[in-house]
Short mmCIF file of C-alpha atoms in Angstrom, two decimals:
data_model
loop_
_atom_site.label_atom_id
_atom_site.label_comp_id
_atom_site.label_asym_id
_atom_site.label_seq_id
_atom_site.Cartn_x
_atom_site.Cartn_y
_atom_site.Cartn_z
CA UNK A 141 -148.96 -131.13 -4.19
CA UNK A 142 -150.35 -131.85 -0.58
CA UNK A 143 -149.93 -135.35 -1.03
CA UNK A 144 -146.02 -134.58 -1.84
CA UNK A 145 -145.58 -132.40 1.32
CA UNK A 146 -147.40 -134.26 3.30
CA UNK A 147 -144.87 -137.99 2.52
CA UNK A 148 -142.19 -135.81 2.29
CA UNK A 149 -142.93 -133.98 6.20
CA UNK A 150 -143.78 -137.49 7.59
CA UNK A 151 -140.45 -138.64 6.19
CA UNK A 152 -138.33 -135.73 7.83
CA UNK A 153 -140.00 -136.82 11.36
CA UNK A 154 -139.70 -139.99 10.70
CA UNK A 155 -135.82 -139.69 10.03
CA UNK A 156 -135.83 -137.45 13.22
CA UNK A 157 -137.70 -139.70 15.79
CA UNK A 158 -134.92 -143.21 14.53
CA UNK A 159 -132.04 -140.73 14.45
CA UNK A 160 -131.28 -141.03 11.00
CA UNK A 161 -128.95 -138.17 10.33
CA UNK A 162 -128.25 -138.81 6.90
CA UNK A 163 -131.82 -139.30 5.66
CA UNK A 164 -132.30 -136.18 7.71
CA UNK A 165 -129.44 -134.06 5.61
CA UNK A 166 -130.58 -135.87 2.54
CA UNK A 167 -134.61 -133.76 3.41
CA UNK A 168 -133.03 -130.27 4.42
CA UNK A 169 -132.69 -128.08 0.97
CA UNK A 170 -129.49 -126.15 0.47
CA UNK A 171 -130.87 -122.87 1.03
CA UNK A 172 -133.06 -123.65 3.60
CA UNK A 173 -133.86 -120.91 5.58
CA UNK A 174 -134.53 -121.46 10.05
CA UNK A 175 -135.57 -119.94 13.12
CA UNK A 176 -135.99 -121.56 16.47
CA UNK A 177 -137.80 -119.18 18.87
CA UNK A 178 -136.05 -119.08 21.87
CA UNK A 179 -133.00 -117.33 24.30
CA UNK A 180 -129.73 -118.20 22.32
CA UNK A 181 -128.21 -117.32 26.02
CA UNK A 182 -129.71 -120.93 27.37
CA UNK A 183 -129.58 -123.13 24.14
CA UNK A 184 -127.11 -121.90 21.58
CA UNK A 185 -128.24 -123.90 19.46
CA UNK A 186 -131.33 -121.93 18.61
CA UNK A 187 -132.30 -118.55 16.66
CA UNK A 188 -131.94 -118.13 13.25
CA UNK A 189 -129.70 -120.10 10.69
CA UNK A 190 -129.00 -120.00 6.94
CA UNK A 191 -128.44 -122.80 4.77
CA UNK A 192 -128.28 -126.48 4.98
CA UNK A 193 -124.45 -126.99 6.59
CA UNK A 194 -125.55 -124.39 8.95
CA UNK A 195 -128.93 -126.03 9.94
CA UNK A 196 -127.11 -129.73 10.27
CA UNK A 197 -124.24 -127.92 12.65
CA UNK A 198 -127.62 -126.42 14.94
CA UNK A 199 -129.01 -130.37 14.92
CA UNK A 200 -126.10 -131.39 15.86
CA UNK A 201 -125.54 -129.40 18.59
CA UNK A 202 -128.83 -130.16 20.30
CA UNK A 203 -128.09 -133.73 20.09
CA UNK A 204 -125.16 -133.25 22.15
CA UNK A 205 -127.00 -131.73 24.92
CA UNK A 206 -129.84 -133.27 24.81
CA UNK A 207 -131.15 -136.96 24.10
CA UNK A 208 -134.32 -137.42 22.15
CA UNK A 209 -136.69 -139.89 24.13
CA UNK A 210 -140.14 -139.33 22.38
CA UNK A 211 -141.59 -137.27 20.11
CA UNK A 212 -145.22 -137.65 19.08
CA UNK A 213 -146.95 -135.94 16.51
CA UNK A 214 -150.59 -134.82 17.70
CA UNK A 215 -151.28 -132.55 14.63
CA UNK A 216 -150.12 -132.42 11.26
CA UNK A 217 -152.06 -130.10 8.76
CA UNK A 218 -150.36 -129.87 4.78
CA UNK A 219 -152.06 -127.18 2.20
CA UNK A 220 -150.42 -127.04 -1.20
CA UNK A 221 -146.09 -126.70 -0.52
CA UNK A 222 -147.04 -125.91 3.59
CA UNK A 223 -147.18 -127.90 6.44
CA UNK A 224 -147.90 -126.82 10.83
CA UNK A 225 -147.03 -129.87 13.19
CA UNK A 226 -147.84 -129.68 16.84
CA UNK A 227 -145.97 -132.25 18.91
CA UNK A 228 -145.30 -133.82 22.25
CA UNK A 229 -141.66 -134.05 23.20
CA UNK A 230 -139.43 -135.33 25.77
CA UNK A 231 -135.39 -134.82 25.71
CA UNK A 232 -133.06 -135.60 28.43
CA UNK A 233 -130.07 -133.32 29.32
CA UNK A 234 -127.26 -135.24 28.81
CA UNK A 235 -125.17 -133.35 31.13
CA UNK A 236 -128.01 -133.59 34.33
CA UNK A 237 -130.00 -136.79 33.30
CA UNK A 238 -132.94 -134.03 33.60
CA UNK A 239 -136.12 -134.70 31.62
CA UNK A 240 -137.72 -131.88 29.22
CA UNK A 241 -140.98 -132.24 28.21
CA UNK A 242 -142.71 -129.76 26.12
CA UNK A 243 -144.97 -129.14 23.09
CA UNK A 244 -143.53 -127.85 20.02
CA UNK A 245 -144.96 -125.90 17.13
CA UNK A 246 -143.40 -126.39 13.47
CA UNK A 247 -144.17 -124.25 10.39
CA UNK A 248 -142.63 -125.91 7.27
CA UNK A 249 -142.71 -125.23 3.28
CA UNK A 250 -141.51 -127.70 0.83
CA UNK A 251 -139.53 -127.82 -2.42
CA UNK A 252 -137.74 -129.80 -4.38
CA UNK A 253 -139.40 -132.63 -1.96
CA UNK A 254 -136.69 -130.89 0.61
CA UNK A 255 -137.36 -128.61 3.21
CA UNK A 256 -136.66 -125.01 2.10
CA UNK A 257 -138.13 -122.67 5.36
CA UNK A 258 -138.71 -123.99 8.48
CA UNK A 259 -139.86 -121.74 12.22
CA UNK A 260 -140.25 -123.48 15.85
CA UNK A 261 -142.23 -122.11 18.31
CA UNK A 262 -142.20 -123.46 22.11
CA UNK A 263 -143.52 -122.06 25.63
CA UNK A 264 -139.64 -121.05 26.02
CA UNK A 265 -139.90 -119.77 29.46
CA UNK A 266 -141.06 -122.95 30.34
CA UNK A 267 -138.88 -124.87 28.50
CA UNK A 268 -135.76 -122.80 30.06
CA UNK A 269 -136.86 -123.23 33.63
CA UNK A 270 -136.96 -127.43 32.65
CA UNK A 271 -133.22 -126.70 31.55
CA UNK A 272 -132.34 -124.93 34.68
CA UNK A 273 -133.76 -127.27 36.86
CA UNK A 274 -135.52 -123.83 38.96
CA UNK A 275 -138.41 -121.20 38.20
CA UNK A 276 -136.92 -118.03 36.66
CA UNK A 277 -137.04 -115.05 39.15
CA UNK A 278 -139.16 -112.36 37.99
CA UNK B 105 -164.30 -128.72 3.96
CA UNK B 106 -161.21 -127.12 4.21
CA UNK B 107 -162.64 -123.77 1.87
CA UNK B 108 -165.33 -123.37 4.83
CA UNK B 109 -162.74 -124.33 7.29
CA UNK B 110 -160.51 -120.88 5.36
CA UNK B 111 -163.69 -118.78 5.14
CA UNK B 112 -164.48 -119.28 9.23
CA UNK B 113 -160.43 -118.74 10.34
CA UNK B 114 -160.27 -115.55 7.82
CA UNK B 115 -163.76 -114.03 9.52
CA UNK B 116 -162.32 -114.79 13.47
CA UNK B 117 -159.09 -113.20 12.68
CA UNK B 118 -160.64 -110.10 10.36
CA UNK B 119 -163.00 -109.68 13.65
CA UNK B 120 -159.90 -109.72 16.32
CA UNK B 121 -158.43 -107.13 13.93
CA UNK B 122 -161.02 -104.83 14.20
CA UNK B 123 -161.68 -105.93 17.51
CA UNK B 124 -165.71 -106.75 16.97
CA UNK B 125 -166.12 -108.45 20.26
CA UNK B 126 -169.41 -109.75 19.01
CA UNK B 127 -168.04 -111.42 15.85
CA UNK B 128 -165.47 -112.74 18.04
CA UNK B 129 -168.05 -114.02 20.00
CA UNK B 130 -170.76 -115.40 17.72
CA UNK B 131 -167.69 -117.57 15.91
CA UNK B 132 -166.00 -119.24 19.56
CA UNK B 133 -167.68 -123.21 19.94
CA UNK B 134 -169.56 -123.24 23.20
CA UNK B 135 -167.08 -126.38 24.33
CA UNK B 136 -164.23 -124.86 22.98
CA UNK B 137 -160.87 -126.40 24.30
CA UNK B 138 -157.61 -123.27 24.91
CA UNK B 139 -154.60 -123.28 25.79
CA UNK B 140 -152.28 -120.44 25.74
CA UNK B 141 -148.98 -121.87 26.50
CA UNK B 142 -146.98 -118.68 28.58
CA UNK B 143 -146.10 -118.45 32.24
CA UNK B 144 -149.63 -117.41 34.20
CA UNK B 145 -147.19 -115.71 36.80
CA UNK B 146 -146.42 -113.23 33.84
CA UNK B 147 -150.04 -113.01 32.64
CA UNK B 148 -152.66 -114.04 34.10
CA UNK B 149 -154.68 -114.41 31.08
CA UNK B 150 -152.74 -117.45 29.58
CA UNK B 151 -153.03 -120.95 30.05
CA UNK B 152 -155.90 -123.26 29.44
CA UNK B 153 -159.72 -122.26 29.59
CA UNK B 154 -162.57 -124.35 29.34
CA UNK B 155 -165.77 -123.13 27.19
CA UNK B 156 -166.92 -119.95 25.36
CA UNK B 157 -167.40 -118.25 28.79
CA UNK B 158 -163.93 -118.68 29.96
CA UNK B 159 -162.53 -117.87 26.63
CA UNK B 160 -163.60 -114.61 26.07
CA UNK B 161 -162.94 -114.09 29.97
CA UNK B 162 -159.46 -113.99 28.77
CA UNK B 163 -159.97 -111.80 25.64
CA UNK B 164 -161.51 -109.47 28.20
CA UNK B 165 -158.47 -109.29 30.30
CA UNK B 166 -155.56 -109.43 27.30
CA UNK B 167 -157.74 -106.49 26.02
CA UNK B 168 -157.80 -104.57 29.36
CA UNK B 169 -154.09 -104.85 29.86
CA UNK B 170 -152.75 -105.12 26.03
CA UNK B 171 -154.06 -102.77 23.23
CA UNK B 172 -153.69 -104.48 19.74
CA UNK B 173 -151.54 -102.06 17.06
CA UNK B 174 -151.59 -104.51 14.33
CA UNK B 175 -151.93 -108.61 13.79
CA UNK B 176 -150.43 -109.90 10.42
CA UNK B 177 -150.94 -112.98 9.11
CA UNK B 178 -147.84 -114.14 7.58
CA UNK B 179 -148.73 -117.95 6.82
CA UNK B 180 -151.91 -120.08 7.16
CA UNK B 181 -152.46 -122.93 6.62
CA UNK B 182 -155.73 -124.83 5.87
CA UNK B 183 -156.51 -128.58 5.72
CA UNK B 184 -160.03 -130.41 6.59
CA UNK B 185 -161.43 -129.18 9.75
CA UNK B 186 -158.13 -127.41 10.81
CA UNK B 187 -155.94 -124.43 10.02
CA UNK B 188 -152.57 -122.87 11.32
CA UNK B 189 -151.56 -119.32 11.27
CA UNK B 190 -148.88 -117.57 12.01
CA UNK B 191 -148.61 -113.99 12.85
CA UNK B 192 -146.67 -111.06 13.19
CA UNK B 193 -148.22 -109.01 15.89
CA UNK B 194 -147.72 -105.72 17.95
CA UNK B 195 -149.47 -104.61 20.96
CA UNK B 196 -149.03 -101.12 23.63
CA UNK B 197 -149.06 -102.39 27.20
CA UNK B 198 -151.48 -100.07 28.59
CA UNK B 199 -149.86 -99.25 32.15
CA UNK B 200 -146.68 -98.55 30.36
CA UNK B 201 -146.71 -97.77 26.99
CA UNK B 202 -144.29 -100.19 26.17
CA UNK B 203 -144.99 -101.97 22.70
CA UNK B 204 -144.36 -105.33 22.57
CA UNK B 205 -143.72 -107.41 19.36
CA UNK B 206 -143.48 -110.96 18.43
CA UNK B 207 -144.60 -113.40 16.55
CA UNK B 208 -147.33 -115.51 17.43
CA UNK B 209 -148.90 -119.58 15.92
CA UNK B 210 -151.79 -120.71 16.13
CA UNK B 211 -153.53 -124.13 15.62
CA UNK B 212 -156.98 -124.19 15.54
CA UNK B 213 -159.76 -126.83 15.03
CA UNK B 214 -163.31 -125.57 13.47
CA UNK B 215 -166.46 -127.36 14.24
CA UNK B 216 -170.45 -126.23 13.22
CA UNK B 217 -168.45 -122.98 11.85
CA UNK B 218 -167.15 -122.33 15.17
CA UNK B 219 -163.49 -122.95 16.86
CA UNK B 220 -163.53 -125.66 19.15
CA UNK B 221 -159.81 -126.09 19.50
CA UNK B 222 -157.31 -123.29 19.85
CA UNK B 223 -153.75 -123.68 20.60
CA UNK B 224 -151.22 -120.48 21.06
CA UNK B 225 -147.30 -120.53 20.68
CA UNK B 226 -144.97 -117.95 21.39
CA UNK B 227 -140.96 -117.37 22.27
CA UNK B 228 -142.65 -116.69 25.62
CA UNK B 229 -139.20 -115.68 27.30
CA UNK B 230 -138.63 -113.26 24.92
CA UNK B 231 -142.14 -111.87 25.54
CA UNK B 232 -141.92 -112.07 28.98
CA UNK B 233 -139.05 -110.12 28.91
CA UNK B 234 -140.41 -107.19 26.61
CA UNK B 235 -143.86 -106.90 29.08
CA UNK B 236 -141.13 -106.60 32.48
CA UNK B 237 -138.93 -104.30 30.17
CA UNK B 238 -135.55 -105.81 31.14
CA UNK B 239 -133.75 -109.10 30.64
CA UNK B 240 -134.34 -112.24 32.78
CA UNK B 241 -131.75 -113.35 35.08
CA UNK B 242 -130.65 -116.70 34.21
#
């Protein structure tokens, strides 16, 4: 079962890193359930979200703001229908021509070779004071 | 390798639990490599740290500041000489009394039954915001 996850993560970041939005649909399962850990009040984009159709319209919107330059996987670990990723990212802000860079943390479970529960984790105050373009006041 | 690599995460997390210092001690890699990715200007603790001696430096000072009320492991993962884990955890800020909660991952490398590599995600704005008490101004 490893062996399954394991093709069927590397094909999801595959899809991700060329842009392929349909082979990217194609890999999220219908009830798919998603979390991205950060402020909703600086990327709207994130928190939780329910369901495939729901999960495409939050991908969508972070392509809009933001423009995927890199994204390099430094650690993948797979155990039975489970994967963790750690990677090295850089997005530009579309609407500043600012560059984010940041490492991101990915929890994944597979099934039906589709990804069914999904959680990202970044250094979000960091990653909102690369958005602003200042350090946060305390 | 990945049963020993299970046995040696499950012992280092059972001894932060229970808060053996010792234990804690006896299973950190004298040329460990950590990085606790949060804004130092919040606490002073995070960040990267360089060997055993600097690790539990920080340990020290989480644990003079923070007092853990419970750690739950929700997911780990387990593959060769690496794991991920991700946690639901609650600690009392000591000057305050103010309990903070969030969710914490983890990626960690073990070498000679010891970590050597330790990574640490969290929504850090959200937990910055729950040690000051009051929202961020954006």
């Amino acid at each position: 079962m490893s062996e399954d996850t394991r093709a069927t993560v590397e094909e999801l970041y595959d899809a991700y890193e060329r842009r392929d939005g349909d082979r990217i649909a194609a890999l999220v399962h219908d009830d798919i359930d998603w979390v991205i850990y950060a402020p909703v009040s600086v990327f709207p984009f994130v928190g939780p979200r329910q369901g495939r159709a729901a999960v495409l319209q939050a991908l969508g919107a972070i392509a809009e703001e933001y423009t995927l330059q890199s994204y390099k996987r430094e650690i993948m670990i797979v155990d039975g229908d489970r994967a963790a990723v750690m990677s090295d990212v850089n997005f530009t802000q579309r609407a500043t021509g600012r560059t984010l860079r940041f490492r991101v943390a990915n929890f994944l479970r597979i099934q039906d070779g589709r990804v069914i529960e999904f959680r990202e984790f970044v250094n979000s105050f960091d990653v909102v004071e690369q958005a602003l373009g200042r350090e946060l006041r305390l």
